[in-house]
Coordinates of C-alpha atoms (C1' of nucleotides) in Angstrom, one line a residue:
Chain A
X801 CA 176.6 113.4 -194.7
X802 CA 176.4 115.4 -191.3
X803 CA 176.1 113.5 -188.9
X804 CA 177.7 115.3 -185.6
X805 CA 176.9 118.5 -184.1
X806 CA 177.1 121.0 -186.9
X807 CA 180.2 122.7 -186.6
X808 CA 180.1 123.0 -190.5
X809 CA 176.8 125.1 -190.3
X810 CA 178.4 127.3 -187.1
X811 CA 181.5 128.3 -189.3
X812 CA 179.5 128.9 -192.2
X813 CA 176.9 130.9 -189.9
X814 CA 180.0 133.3 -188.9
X815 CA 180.7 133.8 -192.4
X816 CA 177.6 134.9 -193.3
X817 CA 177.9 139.0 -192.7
X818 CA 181.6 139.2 -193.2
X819 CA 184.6 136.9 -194.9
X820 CA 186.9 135.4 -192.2
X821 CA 190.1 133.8 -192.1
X822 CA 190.6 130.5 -189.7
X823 CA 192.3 132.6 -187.3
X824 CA 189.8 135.1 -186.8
X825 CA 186.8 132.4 -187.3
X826 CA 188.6 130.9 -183.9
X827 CA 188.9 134.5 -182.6
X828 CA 184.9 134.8 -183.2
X829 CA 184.1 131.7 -181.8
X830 CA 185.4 132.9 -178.4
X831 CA 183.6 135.9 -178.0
X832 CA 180.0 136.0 -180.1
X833 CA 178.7 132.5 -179.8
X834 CA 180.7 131.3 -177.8
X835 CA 178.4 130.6 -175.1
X836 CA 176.9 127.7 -176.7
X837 CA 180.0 126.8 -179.4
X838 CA 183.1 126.5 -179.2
X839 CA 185.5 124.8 -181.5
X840 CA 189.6 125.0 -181.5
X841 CA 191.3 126.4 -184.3
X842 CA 192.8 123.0 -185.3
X843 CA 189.0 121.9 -185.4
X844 CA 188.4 125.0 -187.7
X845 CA 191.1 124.8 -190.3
X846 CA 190.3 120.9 -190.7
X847 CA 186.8 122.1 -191.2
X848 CA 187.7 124.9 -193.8
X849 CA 189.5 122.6 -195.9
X850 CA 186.7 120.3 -196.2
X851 CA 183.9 122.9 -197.2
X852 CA 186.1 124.6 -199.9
X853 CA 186.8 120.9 -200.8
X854 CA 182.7 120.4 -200.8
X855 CA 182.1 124.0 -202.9
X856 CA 180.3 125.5 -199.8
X857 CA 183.1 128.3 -199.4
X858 CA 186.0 130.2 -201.7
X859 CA 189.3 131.1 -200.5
X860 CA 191.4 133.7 -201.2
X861 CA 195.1 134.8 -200.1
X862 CA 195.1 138.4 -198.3
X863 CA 198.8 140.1 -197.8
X864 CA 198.4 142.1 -194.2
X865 CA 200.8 144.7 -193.0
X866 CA 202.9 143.6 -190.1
X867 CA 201.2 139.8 -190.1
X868 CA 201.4 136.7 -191.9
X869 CA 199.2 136.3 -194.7
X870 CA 196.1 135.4 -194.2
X871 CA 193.7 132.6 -196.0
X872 CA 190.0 134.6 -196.2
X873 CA 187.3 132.4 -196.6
X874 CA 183.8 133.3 -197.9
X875 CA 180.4 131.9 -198.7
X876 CA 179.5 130.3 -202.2
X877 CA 175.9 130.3 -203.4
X878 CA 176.1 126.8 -203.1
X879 CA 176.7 127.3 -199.2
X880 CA 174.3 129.7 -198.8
X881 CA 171.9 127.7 -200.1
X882 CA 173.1 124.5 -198.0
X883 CA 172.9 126.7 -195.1
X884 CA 169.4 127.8 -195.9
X885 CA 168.2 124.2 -196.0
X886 CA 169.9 123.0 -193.0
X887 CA 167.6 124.9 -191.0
X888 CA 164.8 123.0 -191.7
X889 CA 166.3 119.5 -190.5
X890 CA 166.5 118.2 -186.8
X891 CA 167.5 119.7 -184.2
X892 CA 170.0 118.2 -182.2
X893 CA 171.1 119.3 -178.2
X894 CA 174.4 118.1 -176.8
X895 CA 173.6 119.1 -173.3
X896 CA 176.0 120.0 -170.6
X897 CA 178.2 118.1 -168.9
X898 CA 179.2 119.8 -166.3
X899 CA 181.6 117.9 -163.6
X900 CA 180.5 120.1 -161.0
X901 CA 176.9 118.8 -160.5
X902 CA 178.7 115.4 -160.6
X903 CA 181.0 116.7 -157.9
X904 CA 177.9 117.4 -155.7
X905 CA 176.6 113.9 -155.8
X906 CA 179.8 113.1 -153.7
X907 CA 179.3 115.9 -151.4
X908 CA 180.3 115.1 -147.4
X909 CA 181.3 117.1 -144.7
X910 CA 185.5 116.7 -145.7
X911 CA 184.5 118.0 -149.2
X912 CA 182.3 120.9 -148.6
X913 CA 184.7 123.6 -148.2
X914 CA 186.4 122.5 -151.2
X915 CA 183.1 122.4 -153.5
X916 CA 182.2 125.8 -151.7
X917 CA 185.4 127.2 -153.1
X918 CA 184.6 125.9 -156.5
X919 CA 181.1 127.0 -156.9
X920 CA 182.4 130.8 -155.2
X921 CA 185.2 130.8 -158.5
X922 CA 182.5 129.7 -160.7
X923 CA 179.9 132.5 -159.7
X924 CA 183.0 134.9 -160.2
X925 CA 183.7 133.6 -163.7
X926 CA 180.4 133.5 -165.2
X927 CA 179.3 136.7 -163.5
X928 CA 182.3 138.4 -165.8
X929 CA 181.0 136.7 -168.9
X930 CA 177.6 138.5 -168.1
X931 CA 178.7 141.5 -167.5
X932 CA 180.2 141.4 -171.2
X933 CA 176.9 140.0 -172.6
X934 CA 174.8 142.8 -170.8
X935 CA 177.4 145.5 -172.0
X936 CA 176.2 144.0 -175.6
X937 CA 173.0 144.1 -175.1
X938 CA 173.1 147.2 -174.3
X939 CA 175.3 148.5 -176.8
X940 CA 173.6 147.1 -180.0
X941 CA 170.4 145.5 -179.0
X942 CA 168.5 148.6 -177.0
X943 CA 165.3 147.9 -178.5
X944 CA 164.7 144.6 -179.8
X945 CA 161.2 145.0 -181.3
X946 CA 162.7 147.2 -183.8
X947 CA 165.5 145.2 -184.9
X948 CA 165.5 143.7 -188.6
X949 CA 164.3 140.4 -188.7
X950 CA 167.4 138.2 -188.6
X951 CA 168.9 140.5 -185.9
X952 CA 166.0 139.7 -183.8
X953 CA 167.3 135.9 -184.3
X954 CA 171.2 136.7 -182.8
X955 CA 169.4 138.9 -179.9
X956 CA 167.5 135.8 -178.6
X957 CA 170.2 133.8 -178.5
X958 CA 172.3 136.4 -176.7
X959 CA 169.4 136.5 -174.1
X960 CA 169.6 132.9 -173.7
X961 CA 172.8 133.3 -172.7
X962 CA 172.2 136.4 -170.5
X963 CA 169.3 133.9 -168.8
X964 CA 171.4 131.3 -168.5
X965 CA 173.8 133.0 -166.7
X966 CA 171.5 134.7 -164.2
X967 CA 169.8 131.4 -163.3
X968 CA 173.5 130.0 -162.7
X969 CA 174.2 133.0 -160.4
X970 CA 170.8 132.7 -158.7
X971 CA 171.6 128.8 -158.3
X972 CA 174.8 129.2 -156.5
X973 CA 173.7 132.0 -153.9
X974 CA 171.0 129.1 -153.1
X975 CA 173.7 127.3 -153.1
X976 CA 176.1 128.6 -151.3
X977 CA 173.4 129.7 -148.2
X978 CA 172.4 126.2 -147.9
X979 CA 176.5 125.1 -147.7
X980 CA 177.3 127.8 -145.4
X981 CA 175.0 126.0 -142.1
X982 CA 176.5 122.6 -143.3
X983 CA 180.7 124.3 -142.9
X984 CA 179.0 126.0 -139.6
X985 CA 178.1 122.8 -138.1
X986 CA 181.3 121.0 -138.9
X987 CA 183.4 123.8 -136.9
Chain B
X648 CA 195.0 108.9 -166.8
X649 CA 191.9 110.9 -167.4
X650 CA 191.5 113.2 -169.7
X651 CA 188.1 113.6 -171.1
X652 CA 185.0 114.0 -169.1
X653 CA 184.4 112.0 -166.3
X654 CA 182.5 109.1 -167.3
X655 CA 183.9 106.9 -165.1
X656 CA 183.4 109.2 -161.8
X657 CA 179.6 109.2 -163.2
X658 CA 179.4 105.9 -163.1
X659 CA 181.3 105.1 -159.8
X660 CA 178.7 107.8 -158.4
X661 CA 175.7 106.1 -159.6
X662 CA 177.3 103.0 -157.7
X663 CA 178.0 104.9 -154.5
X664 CA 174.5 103.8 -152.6
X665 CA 173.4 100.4 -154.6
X666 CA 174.9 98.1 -156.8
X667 CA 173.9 98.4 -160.8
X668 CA 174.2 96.3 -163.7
X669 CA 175.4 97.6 -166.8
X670 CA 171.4 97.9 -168.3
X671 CA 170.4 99.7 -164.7
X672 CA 173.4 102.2 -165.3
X673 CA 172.1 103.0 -168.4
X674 CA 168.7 103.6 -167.4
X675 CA 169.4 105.1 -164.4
X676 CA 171.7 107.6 -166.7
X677 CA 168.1 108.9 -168.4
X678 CA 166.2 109.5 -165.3
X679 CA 168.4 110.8 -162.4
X680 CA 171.5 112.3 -163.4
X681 CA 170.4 112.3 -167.0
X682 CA 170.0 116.3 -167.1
X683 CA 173.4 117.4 -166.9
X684 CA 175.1 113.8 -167.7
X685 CA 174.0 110.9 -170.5
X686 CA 175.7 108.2 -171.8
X687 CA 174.6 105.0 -174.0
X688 CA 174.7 101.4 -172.9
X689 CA 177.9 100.5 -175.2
X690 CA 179.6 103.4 -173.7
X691 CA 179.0 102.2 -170.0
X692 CA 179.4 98.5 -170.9
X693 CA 182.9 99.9 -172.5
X694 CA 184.1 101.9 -169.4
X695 CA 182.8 98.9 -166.8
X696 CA 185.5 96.8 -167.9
X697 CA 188.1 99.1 -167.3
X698 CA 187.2 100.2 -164.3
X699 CA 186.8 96.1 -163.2
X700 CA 189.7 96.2 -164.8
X701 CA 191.6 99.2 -162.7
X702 CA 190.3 97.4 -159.3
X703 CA 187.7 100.6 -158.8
X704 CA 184.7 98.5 -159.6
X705 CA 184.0 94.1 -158.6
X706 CA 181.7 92.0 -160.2
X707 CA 179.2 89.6 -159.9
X708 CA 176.7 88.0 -161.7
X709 CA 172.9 87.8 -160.5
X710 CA 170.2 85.2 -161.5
X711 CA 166.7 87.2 -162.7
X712 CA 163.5 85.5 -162.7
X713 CA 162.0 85.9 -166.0
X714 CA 165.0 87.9 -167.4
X715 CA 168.3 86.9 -168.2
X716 CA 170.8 87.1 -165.7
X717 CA 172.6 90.4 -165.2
X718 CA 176.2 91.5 -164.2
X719 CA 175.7 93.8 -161.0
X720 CA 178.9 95.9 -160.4
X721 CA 180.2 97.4 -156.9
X722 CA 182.3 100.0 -155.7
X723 CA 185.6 98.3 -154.3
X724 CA 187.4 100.5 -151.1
X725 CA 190.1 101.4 -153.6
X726 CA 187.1 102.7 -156.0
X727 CA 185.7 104.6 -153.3
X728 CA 189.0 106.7 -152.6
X729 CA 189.6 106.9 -155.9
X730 CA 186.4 108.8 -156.5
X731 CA 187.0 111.3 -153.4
X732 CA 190.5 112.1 -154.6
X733 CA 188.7 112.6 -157.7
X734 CA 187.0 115.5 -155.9
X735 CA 189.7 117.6 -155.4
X736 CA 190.8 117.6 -159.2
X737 CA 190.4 120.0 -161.8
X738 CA 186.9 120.5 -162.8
X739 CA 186.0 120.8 -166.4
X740 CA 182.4 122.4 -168.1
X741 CA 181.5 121.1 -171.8
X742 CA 178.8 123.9 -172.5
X743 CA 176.1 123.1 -174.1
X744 CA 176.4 123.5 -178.2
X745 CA 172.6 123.7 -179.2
X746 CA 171.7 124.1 -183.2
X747 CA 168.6 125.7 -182.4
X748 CA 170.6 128.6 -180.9
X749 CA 172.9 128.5 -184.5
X750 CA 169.6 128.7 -186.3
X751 CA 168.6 131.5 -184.9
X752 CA 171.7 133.3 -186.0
X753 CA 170.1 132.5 -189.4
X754 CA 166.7 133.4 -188.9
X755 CA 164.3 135.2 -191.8
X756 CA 161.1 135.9 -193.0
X757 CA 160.7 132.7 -194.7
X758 CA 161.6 130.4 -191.8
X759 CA 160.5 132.4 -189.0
X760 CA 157.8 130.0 -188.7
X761 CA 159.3 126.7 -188.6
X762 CA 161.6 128.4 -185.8
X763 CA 158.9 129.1 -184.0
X764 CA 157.4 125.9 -184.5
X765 CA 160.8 124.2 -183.2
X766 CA 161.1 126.6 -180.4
X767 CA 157.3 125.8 -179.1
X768 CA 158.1 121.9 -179.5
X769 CA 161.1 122.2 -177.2
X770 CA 159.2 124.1 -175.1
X771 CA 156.7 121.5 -174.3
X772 CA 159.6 118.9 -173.9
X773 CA 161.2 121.1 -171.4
X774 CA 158.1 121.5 -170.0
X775 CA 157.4 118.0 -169.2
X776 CA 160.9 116.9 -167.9
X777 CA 160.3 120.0 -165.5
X778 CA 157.1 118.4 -163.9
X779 CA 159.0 115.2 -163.1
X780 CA 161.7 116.9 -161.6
X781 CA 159.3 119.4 -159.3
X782 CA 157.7 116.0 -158.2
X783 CA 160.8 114.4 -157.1
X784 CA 161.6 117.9 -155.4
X785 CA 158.6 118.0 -154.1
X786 CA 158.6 114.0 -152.5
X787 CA 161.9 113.8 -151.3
X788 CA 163.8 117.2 -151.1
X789 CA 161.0 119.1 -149.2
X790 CA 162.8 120.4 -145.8
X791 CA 166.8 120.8 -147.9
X792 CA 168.2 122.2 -145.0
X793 CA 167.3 119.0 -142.8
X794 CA 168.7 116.9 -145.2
X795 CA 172.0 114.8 -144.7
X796 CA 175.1 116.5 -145.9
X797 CA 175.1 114.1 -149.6
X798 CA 171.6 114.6 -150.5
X799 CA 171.9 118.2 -149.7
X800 CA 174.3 117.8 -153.2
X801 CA 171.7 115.6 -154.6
X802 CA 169.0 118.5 -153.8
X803 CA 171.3 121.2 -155.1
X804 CA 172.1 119.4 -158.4
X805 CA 168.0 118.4 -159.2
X806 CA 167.9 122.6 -158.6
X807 CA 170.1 123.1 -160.7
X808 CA 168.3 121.3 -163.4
X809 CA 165.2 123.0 -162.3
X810 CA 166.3 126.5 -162.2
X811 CA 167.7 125.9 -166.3
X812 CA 164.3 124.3 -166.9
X813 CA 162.9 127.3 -165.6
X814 CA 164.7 130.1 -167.0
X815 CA 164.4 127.9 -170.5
X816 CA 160.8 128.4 -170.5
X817 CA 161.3 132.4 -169.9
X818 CA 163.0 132.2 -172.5
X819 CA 161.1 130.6 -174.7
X820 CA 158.3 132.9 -173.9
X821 CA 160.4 135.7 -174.6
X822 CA 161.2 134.6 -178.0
X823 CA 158.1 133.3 -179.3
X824 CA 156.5 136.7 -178.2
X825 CA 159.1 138.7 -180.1
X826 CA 158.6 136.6 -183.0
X827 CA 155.1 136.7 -183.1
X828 CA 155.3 140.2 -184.6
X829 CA 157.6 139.4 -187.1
X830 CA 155.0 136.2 -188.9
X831 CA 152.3 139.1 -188.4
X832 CA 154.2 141.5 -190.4
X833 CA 155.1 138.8 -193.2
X834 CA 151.5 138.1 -193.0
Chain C
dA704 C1' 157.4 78.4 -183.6
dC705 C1' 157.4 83.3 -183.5
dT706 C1' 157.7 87.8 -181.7
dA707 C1' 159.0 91.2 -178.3
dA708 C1' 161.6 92.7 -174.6
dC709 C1' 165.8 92.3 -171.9
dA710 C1' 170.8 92.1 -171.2
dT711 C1' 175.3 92.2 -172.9
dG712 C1' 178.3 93.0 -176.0
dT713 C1' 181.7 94.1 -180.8
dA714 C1' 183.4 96.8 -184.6
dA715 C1' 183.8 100.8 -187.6
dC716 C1' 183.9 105.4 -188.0
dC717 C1' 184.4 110.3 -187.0
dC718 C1' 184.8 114.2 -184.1
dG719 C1' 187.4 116.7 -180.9
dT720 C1' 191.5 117.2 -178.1
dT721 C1' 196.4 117.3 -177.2
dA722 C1' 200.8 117.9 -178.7
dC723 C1' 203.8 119.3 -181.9
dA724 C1' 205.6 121.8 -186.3
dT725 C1' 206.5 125.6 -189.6
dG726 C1' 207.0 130.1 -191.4
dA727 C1' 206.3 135.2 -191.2
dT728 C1' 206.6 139.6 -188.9
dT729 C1' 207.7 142.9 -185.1
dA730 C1' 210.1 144.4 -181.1
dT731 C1' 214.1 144.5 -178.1
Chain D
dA649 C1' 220.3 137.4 -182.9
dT650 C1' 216.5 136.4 -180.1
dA651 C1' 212.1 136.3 -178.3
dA652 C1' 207.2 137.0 -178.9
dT653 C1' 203.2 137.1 -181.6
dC654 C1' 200.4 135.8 -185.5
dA655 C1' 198.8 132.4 -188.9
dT656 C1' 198.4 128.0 -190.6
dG657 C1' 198.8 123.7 -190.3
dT658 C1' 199.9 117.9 -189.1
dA659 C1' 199.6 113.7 -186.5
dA660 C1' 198.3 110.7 -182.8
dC661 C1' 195.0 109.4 -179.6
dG662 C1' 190.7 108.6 -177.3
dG663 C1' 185.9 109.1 -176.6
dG664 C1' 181.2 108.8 -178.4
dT665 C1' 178.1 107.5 -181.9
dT666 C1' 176.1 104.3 -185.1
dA667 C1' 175.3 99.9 -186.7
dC668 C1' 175.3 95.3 -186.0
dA669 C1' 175.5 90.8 -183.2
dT670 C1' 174.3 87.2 -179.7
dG671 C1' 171.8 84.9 -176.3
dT672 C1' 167.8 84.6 -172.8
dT673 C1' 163.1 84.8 -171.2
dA674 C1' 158.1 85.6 -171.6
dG675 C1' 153.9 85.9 -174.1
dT676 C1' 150.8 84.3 -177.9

DNA sequence: ACTAACATGTAACCCGTTACATGATTAT
DNA sequence: ATAATCATGTAACGGGTTACATGTTAGT
């Protein structure tokens, strides 16, 4: 029944504090896991559909001042309960593919200053992203030990994105030092 | 023309220093580049016609002793600027989307521990694919700023996949210490 | 002969992306 | 009115995965 990556399970996962509309389930996508999910809201809807259609979630119109309506969607026992057993299956990783490493493989002495430039906007990016996870962090997640249990779950994968971020800035200063004698030597 | 992610600059890439087969590709895929790229045999059998069939790639096939005969491609001239145009292109990331991460969003007393089990099995795989990489690093990368300008790419790449292997297993150790407290206290 | 490994494929299906469409509300 | 934003979709396309198919060589 589910065979790809589980986007059901990530939506259903979002809905498990709070009832969410597709909008706002695309909305949350972007900015709490969405450093290792992301999904479009076309993607979303589709999928909405189909778990209501499967008894996993409810749906309900809300009327909103000043917006379009807007179709909430929440958790059925039934999804709960799917949810709760889907943990206990395989694990599946669909690692990066990032065209940047790819890039490097073709790296020569026209190129460099252009894959210099690339890796220098790339620091820049992910250093803002880190910044915003660390301001989390910070903010909600002061002193892990204490947390309740399934908080302790969403702090560690926060912190896997706060380590994977400050391995990818350590990688490009390495980076970047060993480019900078190759653009010398060119001049 | 190209839209999705560059499988046929990974393969083109793969062809820049010898020509493959279709099987080689494949297995080459796993081992070097196979960190931050993968792709199965029907994929690359797929995308080597087309690129024979764009002009990028020529081929030839190759009697084996004691193995059926194989079709060896090669980079032809218009392949080879093809893939450094490529270069200066767009660059795109597909991040990682990792269900253990989602499962920790759902994490509670009663399957803390097969998390923890999950988290210490990928911890051991990571752990293995690191010492294979560290030995490469270690044979052929061991002075990176003597190298020639491509394999200083190579080099940075392979660190890459180092530095993520590396910052997994802080991670890991992270977690599984934090978690430790939480089976006691069911206990 | 039979099995296992190697090498190259074909076909069906589904997921995810891209482009486009529709209606509601607010602001100018 | 018109433009801009929000919310919810539909449709087409292509890439990737899964399952299956075919032939070759080596070993027993």
């Amino acid at each position: 029944m589910e065979q790809a990556m589980a986007l059901a399970q990530a939506i259903m996962t979002s809905l498990l504090d709070a009832d969410l509309s597709g909008s706002e389930l695309a909305r949350d996508f972007e900015k709490s896991m969405g450093f290792f999910w992301q999904a479009s809201h076309q993607q979303i809807y589709q999928e909405l559909r189909k778990l209501a259609a499967k008894g996993w979630l409810n749906k309900r119109e809300v009327n909103q001042s000043g917006k379009p309506n807007k179709i909430v969607y929440g958790l059925t026992l039934a999804g709960r309960e799917s949810l709760a057993e889907w943990v206990y299956g395989p694990t599946r990783v669909q690692p990066t593919k990032d065209e940047l490493l790819l890039k490097l493989y073709n790296l020569n002495e026209d190129n460099v200053e252009h894959i210099v430039g690339e890796i220098t906007a790339r620091r820049e990016e992910v250093m803002k992203r880190l910044y915003l996870y660390e301001a989390v962090r910070r903010r909600h997640y002061d002193d892990p030990a204490s947390l309740p249990v399934r908080h302790k779950g969403v702090y560690l994968a926060l912190e896997s994105g706060i380590h994977q971020g400050e391995q990818f800035l350590a990688w490009c200063d390495e980076a970047l030092s060993l480019l900078a004698s190759v653009e010398k030597r060119k001049a």
